[in-house]
Tab-separated table of C-alpha atoms in Angstrom:
chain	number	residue	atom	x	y	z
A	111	UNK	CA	124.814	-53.130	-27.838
A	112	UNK	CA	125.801	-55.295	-25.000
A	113	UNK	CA	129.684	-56.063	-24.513
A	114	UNK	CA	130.390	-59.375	-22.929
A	115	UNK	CA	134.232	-59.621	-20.867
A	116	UNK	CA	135.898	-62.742	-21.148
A	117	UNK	CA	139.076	-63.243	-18.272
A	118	UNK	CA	140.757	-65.816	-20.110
A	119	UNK	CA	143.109	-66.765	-17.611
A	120	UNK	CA	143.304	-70.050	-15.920
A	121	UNK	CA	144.551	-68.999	-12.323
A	122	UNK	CA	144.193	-64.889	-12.136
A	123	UNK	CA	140.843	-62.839	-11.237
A	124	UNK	CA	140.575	-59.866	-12.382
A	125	UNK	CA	139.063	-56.976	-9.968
A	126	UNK	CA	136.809	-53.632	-10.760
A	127	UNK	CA	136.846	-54.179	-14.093
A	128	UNK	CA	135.003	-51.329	-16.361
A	129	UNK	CA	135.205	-50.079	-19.903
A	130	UNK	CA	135.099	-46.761	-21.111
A	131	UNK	CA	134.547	-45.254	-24.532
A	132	UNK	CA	135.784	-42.796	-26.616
A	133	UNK	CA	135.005	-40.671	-29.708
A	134	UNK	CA	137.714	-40.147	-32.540
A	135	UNK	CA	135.212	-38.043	-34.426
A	136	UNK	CA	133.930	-34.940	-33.609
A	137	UNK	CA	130.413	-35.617	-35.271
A	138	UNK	CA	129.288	-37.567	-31.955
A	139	UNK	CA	130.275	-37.833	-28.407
A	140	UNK	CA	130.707	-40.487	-26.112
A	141	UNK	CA	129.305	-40.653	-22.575
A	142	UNK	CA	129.074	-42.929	-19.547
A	143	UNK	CA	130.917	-46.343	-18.521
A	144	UNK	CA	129.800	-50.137	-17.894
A	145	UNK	CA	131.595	-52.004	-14.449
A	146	UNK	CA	131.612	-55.671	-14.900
A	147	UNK	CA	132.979	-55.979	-11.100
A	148	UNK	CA	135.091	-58.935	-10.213
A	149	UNK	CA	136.087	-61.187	-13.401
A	150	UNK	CA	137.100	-65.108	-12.279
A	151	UNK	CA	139.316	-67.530	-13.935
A	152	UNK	CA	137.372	-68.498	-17.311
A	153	UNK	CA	134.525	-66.338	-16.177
A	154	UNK	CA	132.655	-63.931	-18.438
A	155	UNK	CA	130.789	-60.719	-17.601
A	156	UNK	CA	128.174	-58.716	-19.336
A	157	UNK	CA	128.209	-56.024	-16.484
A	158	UNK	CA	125.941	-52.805	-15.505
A	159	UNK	CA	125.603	-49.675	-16.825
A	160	UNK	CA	125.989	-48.022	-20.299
A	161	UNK	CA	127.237	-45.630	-22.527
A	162	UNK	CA	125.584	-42.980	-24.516
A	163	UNK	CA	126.286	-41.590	-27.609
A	164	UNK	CA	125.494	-38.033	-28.532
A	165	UNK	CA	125.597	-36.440	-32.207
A	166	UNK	CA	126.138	-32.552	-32.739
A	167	UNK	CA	124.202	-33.014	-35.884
A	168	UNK	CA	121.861	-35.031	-38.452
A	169	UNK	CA	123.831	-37.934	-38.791
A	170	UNK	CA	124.446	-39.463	-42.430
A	171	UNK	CA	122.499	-42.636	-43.395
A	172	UNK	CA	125.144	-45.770	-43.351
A	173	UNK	CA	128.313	-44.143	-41.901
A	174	UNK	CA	131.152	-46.313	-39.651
A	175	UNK	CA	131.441	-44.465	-36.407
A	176	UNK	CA	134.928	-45.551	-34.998
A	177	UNK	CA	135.207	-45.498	-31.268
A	178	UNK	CA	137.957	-46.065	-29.146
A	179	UNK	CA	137.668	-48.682	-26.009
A	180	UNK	CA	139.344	-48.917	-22.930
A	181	UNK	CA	139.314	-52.010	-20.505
A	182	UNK	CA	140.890	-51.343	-16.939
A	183	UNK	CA	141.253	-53.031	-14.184
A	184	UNK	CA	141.095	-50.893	-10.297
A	185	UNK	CA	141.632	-48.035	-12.450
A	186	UNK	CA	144.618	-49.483	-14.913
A	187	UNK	CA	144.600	-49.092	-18.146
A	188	UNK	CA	145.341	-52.851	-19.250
A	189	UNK	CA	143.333	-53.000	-22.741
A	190	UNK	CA	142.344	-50.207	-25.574
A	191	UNK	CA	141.108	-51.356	-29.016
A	192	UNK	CA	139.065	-49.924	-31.645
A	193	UNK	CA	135.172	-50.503	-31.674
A	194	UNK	CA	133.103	-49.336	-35.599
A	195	UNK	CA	129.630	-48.684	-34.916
A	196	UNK	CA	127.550	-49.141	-38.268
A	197	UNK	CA	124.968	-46.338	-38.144
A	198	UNK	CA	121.361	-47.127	-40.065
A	199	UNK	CA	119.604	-43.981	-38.721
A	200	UNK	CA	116.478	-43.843	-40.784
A	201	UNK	CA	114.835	-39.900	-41.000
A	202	UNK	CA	113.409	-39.158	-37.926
A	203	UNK	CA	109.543	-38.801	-37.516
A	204	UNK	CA	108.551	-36.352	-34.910
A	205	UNK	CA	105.685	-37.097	-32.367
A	206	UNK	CA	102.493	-34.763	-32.925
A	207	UNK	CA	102.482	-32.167	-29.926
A	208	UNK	CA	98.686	-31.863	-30.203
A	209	UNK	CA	95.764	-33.811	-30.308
A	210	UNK	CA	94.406	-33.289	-33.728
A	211	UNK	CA	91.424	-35.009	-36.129
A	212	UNK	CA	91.832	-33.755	-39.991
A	213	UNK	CA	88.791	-33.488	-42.420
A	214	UNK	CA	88.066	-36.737	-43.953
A	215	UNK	CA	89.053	-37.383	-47.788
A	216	UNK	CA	87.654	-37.384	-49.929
A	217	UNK	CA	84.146	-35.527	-48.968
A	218	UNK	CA	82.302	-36.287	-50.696
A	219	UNK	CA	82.951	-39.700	-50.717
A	220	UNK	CA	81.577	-42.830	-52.483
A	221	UNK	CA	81.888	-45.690	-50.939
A	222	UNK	CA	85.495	-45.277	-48.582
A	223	UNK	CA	86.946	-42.421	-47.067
A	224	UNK	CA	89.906	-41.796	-45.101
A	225	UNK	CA	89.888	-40.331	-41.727
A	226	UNK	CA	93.520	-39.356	-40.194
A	227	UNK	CA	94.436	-37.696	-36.483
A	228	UNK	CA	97.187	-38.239	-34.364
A	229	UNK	CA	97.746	-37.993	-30.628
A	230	UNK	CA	100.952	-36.668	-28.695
A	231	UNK	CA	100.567	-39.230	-25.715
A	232	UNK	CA	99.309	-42.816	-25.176
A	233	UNK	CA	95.797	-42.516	-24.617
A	234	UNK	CA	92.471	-43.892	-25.248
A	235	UNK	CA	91.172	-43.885	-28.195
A	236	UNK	CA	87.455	-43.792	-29.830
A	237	UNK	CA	86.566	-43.079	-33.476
A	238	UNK	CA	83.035	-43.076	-34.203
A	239	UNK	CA	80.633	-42.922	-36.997
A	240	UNK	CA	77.279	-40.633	-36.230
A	241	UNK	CA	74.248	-39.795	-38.546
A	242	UNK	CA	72.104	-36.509	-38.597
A	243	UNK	CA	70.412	-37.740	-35.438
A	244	UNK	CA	73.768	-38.102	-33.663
A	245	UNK	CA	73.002	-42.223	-32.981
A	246	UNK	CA	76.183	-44.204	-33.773
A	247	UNK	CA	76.471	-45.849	-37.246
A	248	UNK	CA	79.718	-47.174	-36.570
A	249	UNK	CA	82.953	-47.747	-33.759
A	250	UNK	CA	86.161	-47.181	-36.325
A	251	UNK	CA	88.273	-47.033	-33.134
A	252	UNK	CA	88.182	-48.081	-29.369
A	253	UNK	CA	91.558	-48.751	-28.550
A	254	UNK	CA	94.518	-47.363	-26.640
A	255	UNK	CA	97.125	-45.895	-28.795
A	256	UNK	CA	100.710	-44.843	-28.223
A	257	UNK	CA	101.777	-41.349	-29.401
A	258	UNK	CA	101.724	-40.859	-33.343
A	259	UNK	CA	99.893	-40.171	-36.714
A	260	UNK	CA	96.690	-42.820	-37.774
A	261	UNK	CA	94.624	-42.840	-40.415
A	262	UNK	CA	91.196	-44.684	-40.089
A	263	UNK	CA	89.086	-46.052	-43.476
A	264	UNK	CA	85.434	-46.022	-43.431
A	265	UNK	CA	83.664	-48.577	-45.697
A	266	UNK	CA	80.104	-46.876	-46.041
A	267	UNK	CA	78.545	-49.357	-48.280
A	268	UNK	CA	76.264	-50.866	-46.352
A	269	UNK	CA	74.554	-46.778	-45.737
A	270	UNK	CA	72.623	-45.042	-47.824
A	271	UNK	CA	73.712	-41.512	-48.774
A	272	UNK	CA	73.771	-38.871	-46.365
A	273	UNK	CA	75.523	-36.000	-44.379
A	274	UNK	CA	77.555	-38.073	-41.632
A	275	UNK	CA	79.115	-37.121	-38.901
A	276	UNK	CA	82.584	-38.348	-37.038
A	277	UNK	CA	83.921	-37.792	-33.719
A	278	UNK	CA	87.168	-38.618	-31.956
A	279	UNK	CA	87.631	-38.291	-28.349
A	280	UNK	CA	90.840	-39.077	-26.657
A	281	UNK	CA	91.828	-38.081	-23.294
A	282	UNK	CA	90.181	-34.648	-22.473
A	283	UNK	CA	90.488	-34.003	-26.853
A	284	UNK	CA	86.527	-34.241	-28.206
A	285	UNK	CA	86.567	-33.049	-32.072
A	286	UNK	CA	83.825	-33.818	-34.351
A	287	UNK	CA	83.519	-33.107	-38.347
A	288	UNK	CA	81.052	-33.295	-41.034
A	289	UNK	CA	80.943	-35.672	-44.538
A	290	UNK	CA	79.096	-36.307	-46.884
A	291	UNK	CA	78.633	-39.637	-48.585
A	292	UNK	CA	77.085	-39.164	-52.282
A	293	UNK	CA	75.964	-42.507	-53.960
């Protein structure tokens, strides 16, 4: 979130302004502070910094967290209201630790199969199609990925029926696998 200060004063400015936050539930803590600096007549601030929050556990799906904020000025207290943070925390989806490339499915296959791997770090990717002779039927995938699961589909209609052969490499990973496409 970003919190914008407004001094609404005509003639005072307001010095070493900051706000700080606190928890009023023990499911989460609250960490860190935002300085806005000095605040002019009318002026507004958006300030630098940030504050983290922390749960001890799996949060619930849709819950109000209520937080407590506090506005001071060169260290008084001048301002402290009560901030609800609506939580939409959606179930978290780890990123692989390995480089991986699963069997195709289904094998045999007639005319589309899927192929999935996944990659724990950005890196280049290339998916490739190979027949007995190891020459390249197809390029599924020559791309740079970010970290994560993928699944690759492999129309072989325009081949005729055959043991096939596919091969990821990414990074330093090289993994190849057999299928068989039955027509």
């Amino acid at each position: 979130y970003v919190l914008t200060l407004k001094n609404q004063s005509s003639e005072q400015t307001v010095m070493n302004v900051s706000t700080t936050l606190k928890s009023l539930d023990t499911l989460y803590q609250v960490s860190g502070a935002v300085n806005y600096g000095t605040i002019g007549p009318g002026e507004t601030s958006t300030g630098t910094g940030y504050h983290t929050i922390a749960f001890s556990n799996q949060v619930p799906h849709n819950i109000i967290l209520p937080i407590e904020i506090r506005i001071s000025s060169d260290s008084i207290l001048y301002w402290i209201d009560t901030l609800d943070i609506i939580t939409d925390v959606k179930d978290f989806v780890s990123l692989p630790k390995e480089y991986s490339l699963s069997q195709n499915y289904p094998n045999p296959f007639n005319p589309n199969t899927t192929i999935k791997y996944s990659i724990p770090r950005e890196s280049e990717v290339r998916l490739e199609i190979l027949n007995v002779l190891g020459e390249r039927v197809e390029l599924l995938v020559n791309e740079i990925q970010t970290a994560g699961a993928y699944e690759s589909v492999w129309d072989a209609r325009n081949v005729s029926s055959g043991i096939y052969f596919y091969r990821m490499q990414a990074g330093s990973f090289i993994d190849t696998k057999k299928m068989i496409l039955l027509k």
